[in-house]
Short mmCIF file of C-alpha atoms and ligand atoms in Angstrom, two decimals:
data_model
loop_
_atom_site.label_atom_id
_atom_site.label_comp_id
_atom_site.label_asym_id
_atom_site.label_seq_id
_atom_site.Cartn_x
_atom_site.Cartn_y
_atom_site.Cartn_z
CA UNK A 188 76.21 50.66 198.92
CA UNK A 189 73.98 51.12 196.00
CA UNK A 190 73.85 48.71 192.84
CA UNK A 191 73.16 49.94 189.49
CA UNK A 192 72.98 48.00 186.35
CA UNK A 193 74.48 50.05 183.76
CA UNK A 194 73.18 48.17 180.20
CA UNK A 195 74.87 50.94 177.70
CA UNK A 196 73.52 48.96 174.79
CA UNK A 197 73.89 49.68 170.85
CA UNK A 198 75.70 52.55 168.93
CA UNK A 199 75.86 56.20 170.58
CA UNK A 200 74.90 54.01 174.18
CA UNK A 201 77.69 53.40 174.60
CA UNK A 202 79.23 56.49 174.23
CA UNK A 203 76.51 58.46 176.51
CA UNK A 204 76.77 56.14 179.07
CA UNK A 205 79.87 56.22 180.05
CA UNK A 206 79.66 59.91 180.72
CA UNK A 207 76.61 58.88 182.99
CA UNK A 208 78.72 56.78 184.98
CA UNK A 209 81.83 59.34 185.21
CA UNK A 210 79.15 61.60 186.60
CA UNK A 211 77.65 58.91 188.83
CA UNK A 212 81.48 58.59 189.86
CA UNK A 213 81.49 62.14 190.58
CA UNK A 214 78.47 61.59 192.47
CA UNK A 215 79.51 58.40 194.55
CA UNK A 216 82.49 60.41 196.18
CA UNK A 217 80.60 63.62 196.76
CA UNK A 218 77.95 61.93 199.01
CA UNK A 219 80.78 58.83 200.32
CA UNK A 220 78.72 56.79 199.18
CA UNK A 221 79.77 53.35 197.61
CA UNK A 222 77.92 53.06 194.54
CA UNK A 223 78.92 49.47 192.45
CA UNK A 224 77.77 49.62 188.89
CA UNK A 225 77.56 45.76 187.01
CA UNK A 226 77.26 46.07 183.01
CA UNK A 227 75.50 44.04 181.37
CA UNK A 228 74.65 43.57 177.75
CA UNK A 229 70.79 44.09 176.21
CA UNK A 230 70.17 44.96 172.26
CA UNK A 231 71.37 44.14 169.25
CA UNK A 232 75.08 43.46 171.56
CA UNK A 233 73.25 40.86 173.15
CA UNK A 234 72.13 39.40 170.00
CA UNK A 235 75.65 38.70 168.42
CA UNK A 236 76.96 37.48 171.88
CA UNK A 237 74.03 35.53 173.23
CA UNK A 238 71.64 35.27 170.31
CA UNK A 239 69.21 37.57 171.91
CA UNK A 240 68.05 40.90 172.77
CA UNK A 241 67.17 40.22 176.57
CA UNK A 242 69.43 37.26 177.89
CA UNK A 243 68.30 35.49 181.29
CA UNK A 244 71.74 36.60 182.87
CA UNK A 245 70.89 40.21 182.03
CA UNK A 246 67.07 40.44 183.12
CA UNK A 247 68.03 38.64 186.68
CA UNK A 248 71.07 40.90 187.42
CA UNK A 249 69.18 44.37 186.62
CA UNK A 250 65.90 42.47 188.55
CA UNK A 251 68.60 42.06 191.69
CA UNK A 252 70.17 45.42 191.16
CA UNK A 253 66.97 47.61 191.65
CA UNK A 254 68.31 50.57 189.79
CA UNK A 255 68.99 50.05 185.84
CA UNK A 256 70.70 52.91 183.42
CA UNK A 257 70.15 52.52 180.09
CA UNK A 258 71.63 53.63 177.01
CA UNK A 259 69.98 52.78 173.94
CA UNK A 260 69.50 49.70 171.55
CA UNK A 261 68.90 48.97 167.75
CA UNK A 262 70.89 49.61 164.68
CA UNK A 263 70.89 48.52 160.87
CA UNK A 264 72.43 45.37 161.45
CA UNK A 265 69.73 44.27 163.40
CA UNK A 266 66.56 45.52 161.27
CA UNK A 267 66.16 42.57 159.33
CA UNK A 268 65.33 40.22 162.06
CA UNK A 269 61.79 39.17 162.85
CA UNK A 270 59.78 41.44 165.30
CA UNK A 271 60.24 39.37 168.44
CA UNK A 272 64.10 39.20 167.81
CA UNK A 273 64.68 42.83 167.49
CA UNK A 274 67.19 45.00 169.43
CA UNK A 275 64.21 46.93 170.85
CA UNK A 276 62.51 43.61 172.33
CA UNK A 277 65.04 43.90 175.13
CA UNK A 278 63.47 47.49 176.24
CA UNK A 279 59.43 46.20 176.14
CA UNK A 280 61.19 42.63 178.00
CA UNK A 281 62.67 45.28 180.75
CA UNK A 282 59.77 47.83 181.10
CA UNK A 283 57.55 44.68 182.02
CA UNK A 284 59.41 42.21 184.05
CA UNK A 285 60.70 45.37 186.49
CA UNK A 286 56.88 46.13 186.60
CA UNK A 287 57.89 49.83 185.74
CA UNK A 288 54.54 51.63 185.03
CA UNK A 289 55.50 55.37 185.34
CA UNK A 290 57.10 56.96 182.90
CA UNK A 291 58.26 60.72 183.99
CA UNK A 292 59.38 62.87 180.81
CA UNK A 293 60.70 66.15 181.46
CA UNK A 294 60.93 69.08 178.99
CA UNK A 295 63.24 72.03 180.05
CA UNK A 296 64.35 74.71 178.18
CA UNK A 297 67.55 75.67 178.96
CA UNK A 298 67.73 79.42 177.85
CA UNK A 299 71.35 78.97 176.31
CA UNK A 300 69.53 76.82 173.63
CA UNK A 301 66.39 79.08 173.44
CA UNK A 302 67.49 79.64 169.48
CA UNK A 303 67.60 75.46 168.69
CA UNK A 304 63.78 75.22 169.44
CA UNK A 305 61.45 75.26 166.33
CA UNK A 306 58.94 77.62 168.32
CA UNK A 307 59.28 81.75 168.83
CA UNK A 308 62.07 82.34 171.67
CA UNK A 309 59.26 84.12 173.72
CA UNK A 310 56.73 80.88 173.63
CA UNK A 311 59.29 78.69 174.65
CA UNK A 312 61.60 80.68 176.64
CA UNK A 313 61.11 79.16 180.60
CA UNK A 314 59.80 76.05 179.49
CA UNK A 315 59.50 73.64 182.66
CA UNK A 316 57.13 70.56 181.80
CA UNK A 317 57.15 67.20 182.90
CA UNK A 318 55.04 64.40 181.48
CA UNK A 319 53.76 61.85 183.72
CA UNK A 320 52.37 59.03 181.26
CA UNK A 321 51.00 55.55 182.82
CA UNK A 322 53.49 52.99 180.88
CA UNK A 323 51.83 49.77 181.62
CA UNK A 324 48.20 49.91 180.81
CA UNK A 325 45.64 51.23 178.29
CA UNK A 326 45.33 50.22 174.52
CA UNK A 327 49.15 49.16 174.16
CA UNK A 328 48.60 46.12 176.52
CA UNK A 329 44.60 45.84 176.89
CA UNK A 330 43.19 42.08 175.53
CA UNK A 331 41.97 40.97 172.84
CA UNK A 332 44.42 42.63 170.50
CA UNK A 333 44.31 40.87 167.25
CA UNK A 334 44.05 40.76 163.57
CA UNK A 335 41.06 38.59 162.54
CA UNK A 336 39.60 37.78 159.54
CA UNK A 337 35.67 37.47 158.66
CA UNK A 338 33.96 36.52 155.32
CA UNK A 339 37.40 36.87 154.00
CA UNK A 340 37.54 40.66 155.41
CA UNK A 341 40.50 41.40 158.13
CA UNK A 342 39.59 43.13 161.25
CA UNK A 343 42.47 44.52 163.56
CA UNK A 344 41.32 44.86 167.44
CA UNK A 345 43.00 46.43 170.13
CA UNK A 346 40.80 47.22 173.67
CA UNK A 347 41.81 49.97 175.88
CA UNK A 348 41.14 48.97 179.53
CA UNK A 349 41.99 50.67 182.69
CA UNK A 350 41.66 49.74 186.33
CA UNK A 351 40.59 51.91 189.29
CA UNK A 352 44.12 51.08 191.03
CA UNK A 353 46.24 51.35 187.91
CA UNK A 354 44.50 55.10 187.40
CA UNK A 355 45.55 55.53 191.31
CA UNK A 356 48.60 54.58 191.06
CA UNK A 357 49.33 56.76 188.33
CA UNK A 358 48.08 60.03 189.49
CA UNK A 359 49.67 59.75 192.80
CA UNK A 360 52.85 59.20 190.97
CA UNK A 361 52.17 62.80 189.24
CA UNK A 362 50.68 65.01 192.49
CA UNK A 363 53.51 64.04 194.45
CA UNK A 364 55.83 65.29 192.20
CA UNK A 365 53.85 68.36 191.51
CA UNK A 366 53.86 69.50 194.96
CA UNK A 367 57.68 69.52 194.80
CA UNK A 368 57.19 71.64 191.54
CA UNK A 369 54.72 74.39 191.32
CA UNK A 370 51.80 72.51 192.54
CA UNK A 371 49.82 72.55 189.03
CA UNK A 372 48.61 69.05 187.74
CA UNK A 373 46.69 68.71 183.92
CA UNK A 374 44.99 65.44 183.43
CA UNK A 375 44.98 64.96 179.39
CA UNK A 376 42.03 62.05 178.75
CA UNK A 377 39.56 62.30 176.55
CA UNK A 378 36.55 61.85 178.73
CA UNK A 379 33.70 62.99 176.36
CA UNK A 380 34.55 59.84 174.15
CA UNK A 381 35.63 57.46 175.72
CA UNK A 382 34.66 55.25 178.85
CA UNK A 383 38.67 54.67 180.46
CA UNK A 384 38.97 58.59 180.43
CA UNK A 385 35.59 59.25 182.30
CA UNK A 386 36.86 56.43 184.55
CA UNK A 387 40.02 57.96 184.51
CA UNK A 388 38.86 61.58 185.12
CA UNK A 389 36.69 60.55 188.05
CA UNK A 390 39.70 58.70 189.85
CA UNK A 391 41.94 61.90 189.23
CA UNK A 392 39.73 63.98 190.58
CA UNK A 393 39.03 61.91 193.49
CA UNK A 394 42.62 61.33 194.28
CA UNK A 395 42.91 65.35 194.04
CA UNK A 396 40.40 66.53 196.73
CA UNK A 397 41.43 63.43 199.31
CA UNK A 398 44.66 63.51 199.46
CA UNK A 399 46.26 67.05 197.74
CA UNK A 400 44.15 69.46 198.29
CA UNK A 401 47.11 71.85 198.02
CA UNK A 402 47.55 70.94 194.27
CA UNK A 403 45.27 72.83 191.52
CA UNK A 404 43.77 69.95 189.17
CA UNK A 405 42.62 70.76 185.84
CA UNK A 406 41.33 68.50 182.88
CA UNK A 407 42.04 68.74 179.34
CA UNK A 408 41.10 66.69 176.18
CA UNK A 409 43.82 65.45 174.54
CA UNK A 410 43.31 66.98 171.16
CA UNK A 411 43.20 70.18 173.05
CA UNK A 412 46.80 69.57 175.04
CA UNK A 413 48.55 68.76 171.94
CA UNK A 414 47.27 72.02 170.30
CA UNK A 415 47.90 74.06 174.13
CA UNK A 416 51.48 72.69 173.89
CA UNK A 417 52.49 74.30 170.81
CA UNK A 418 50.54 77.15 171.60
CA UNK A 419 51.19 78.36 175.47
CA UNK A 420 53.14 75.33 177.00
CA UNK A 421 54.31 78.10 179.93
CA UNK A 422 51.20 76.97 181.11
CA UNK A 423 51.70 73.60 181.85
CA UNK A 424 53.40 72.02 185.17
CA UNK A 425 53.03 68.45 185.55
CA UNK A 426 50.90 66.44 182.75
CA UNK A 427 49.26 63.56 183.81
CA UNK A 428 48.19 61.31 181.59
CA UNK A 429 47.10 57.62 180.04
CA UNK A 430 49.74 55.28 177.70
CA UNK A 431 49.22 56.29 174.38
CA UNK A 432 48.44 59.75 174.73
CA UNK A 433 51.61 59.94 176.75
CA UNK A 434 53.45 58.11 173.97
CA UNK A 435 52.32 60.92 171.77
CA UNK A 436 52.71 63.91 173.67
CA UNK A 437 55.61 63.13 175.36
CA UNK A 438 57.89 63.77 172.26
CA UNK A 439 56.01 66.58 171.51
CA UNK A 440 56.61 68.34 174.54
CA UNK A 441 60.15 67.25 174.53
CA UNK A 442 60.80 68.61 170.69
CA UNK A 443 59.48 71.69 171.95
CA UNK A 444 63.08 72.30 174.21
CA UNK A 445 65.29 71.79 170.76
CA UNK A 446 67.83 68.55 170.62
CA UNK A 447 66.66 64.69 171.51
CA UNK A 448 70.49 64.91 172.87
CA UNK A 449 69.40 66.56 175.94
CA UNK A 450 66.21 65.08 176.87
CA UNK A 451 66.06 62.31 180.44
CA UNK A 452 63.86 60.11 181.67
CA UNK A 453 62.40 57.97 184.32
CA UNK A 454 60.62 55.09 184.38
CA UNK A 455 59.58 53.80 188.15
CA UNK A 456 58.20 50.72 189.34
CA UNK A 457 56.82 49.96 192.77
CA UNK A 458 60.55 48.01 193.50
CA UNK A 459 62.63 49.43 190.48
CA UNK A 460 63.35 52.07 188.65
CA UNK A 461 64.85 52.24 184.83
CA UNK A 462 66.82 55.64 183.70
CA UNK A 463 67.45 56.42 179.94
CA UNK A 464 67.93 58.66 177.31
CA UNK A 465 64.68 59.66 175.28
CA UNK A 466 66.92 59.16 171.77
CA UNK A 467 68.07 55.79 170.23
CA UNK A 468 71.27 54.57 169.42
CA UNK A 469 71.81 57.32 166.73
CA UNK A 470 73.84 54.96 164.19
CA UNK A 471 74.22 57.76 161.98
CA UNK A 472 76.24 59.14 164.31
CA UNK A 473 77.72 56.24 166.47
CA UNK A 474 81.77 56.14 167.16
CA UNK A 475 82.26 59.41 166.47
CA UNK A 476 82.21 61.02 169.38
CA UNK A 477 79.56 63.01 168.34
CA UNK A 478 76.24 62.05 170.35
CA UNK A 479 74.85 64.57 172.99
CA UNK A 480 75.99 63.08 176.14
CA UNK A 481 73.54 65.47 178.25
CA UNK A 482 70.51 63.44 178.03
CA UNK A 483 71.81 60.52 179.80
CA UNK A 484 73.67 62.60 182.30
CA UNK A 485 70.15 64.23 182.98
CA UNK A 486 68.60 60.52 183.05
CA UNK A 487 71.51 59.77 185.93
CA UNK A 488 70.45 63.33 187.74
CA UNK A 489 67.06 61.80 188.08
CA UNK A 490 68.57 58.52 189.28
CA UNK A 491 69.90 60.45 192.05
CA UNK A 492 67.27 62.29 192.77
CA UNK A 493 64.05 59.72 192.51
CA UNK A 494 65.74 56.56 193.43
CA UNK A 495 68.85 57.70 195.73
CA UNK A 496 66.54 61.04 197.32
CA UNK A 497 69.69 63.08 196.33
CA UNK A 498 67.77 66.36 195.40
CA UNK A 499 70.44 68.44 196.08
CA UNK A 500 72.99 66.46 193.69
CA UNK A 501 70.30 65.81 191.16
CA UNK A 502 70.50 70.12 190.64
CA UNK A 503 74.16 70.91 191.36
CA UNK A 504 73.99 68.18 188.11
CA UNK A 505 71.44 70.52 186.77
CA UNK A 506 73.11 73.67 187.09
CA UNK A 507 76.41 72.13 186.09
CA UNK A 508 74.85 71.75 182.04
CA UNK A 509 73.21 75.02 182.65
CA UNK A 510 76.87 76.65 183.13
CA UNK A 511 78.53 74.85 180.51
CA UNK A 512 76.09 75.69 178.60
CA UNK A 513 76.08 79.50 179.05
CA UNK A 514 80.19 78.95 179.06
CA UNK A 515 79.10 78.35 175.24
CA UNK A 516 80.45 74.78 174.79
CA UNK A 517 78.40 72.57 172.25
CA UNK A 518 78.25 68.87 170.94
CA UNK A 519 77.32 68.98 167.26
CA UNK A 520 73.77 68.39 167.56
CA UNK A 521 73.57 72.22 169.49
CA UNK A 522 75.80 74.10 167.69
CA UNK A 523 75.28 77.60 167.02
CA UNK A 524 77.55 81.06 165.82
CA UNK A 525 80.17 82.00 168.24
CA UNK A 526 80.41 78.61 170.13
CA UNK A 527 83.16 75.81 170.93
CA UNK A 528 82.10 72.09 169.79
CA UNK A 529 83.04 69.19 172.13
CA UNK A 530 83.54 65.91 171.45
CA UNK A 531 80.93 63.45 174.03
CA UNK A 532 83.63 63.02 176.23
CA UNK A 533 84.69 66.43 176.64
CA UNK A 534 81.15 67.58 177.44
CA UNK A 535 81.15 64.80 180.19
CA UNK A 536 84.34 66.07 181.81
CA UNK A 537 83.26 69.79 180.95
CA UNK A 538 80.29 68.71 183.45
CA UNK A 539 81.71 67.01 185.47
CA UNK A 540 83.98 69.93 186.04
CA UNK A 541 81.56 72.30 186.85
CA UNK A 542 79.90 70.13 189.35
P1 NAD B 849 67.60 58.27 167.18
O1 NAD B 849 67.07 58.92 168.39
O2 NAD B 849 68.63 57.22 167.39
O3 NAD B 849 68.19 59.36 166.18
C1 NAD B 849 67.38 60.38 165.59
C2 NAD B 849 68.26 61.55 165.15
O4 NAD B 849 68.71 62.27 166.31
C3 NAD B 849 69.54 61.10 164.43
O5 NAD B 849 69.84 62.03 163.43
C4 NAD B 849 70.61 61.14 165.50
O6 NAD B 849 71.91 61.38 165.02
C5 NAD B 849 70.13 62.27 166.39
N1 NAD B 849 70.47 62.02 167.80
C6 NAD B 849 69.90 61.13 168.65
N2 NAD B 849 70.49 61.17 169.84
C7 NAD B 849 71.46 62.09 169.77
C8 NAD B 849 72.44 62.57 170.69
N3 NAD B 849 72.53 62.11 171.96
N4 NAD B 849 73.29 63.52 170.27
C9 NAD B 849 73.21 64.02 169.04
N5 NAD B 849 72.32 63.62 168.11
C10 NAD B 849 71.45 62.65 168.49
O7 NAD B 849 66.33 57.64 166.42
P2 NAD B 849 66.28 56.71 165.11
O8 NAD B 849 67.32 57.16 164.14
O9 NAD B 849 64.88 56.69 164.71
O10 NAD B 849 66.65 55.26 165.63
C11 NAD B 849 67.95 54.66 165.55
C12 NAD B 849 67.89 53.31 166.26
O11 NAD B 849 67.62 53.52 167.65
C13 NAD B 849 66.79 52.40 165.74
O12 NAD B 849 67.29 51.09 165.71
C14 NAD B 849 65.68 52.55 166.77
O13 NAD B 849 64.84 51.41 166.84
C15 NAD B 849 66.49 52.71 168.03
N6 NAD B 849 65.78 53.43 169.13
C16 NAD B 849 66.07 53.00 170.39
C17 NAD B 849 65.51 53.67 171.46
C18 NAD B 849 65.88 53.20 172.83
O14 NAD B 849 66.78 52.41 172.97
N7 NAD B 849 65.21 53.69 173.87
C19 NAD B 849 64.68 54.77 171.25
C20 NAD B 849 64.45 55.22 169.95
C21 NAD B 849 65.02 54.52 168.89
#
């Protein structure tokens, strides 16, 4: 039996995750497998029933439960509240107690919705990234990071720092999954600047001829990868790269495939593993039934297929939006001329359907 804390949060989470789970359902008797999901409340939720954004109740149930789907948190309500109260607290809180330090970003272009991108159909047409960005190092959680002051002048300090094992850890995370891809791994750093990245590029490299000699590495600098993905991002396979240049072009990548609605993720730990839409809670849009359920369906493939080592599920799940899709049904968000618009709970039963 497998346990999965299902915290659908704030707004459109709500609304997104539930198609998740009817697809998880789905999923649960297609491989007769007992799969027991416990909700529990994180966000802004949490805040008006327990006074705040990560209660202990909810951080040692998703702890025992291994396996976490997310929704999303925040909303207006909340913005007023101090920094450490916020809605979005609860995420940093989970991301660091379940240790989870690899964040794995795919950007697909699904070539139903080749017209939604912002790019020319034939640079974006086939589009098959996937970002592997370290989520628990570098400048976002190196020490001393601080705002000082100095003969009455303020100085703001933050210290990038990166370990041989963390870079390890990391890059194995990304060759494994490129030799179950097309067996191409970029390393974005910026190793002519800065000391981490030559650290980091040495590691890499080191990792590459050991252990996966089968995979082709190459290097990039990271002001060259964020021009590369706008220009040829056909070129790309698996990305690997450090915590703030993954912050950064990780959306990038992902605006390149069109709608936020339909973009997954991962985030893995050495013992757990969080899944979640890339979008927020989307309170312009929340009780509508408007929100793009397909993201967090996408984010529940990925369950499947990195936590449960249900491949073959993970791409019938695939394939399922892919044929809805080219059946021409739409949430708002994709819309185009000649098309039928769903609400979010149609497009969950339209998938699970097809499945
Ligand atoms: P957002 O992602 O919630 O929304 C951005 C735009 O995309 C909005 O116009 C929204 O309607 C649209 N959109 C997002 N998801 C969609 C979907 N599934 N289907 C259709 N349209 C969709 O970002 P925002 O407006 O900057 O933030 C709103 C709130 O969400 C804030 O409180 C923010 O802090 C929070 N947030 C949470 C997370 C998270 O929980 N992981 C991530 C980002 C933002």
């Amino acid at each position: 039996m497998f346990k999965i804390a299902v915290i659908p949060g704030d707004g459109i989470g709500t609304e997104v995750t539930s198609q998740a789970v009817r697809i998880l359902k789905k999923s649960s008797q297609i491989l007769n497998e007992k799969f027991e999901f416990v909700e529990l409340k994180a966000g802004g939720i949490a805040i008006d029933s327990f006074g705040k954004p990560l209660p202990d109740e909810t951080l040692s149930a998703a702890l025992s439960c291994d396996i976490v789907l997310l929704g999303a948190v925040g909303g207006p309500k909340w913005d007023n509240l101090p920094y450490e109260s916020k809605p979005e607290q609860a995420l940093l809180g989970l991301r660091k107690s379940l240790e989870l330090y690899a964040n794995i970003r795919p950007a697909v272009m699904f070539d139903a919705l080749v017209e939604s991108s912002a790019l020319k159909q034939d640079i974006v047409k086939g589009i098959d990234i996937v970002v592997v960005r370290e989520l628990t190092g570098g400048i976002y959680f190196g020490k001393p990071a601080t705002i000082t002051k100095e003969d009455g002048i303020r100085r703001g300090v933050n210290t990038m720092t990166y370990t041989e094992l963390e870079i390890e850890r990391i890059a194995h995370t990304a060759f494994r999954l490129a030799k179950s891809r097309n067996k191409h791994v970029t390393s974005v750093d910026k190793a002519n600047i800065l000391h981490t990245s030559m650290l980091w590029r040495e590691v890499v490299s080191g990792i590459a001829k050991v252990n996966y000699p089968d995979v082709r590495l190459d290097h990039m600098y990271v002001d060259n990868a964020s021009m590369q993905l706008i220009r040829n991002p056909k070129q790309f396979d698996v990305i690997l790269t450090e915590n703030m240049f993954g912050d950064i072009l990780s959306d990038e990548a992902s605006m390149l495939t069109g709608s936020i609605g339909m973009l997954p993720s991962a985030s893995i730990g050495t013992k757990h593993a969080l899944y979640e839409p890339v979008h927020g809670s989307a309170p312009d849009i929340a009780g509508k039934g408007l929100a793009n359920p397909v993201a967090s369906i996408l984010s529940a493939a990925m369950l499947l297929e990195y936590s449960l080592k249900q491949e073959e599920l993970a791409r019938k799940i695939f394939r399922a939006v892919e044929i809805v899709l080219n059946e021409g049904y739409r949430t708002a968000d994709i819309v185009s001329k000649g098309t039928t618009t769903l609400t979010t709970e149609q497009m969950g039963q339209r998938i699970e359907a097809a499945i």
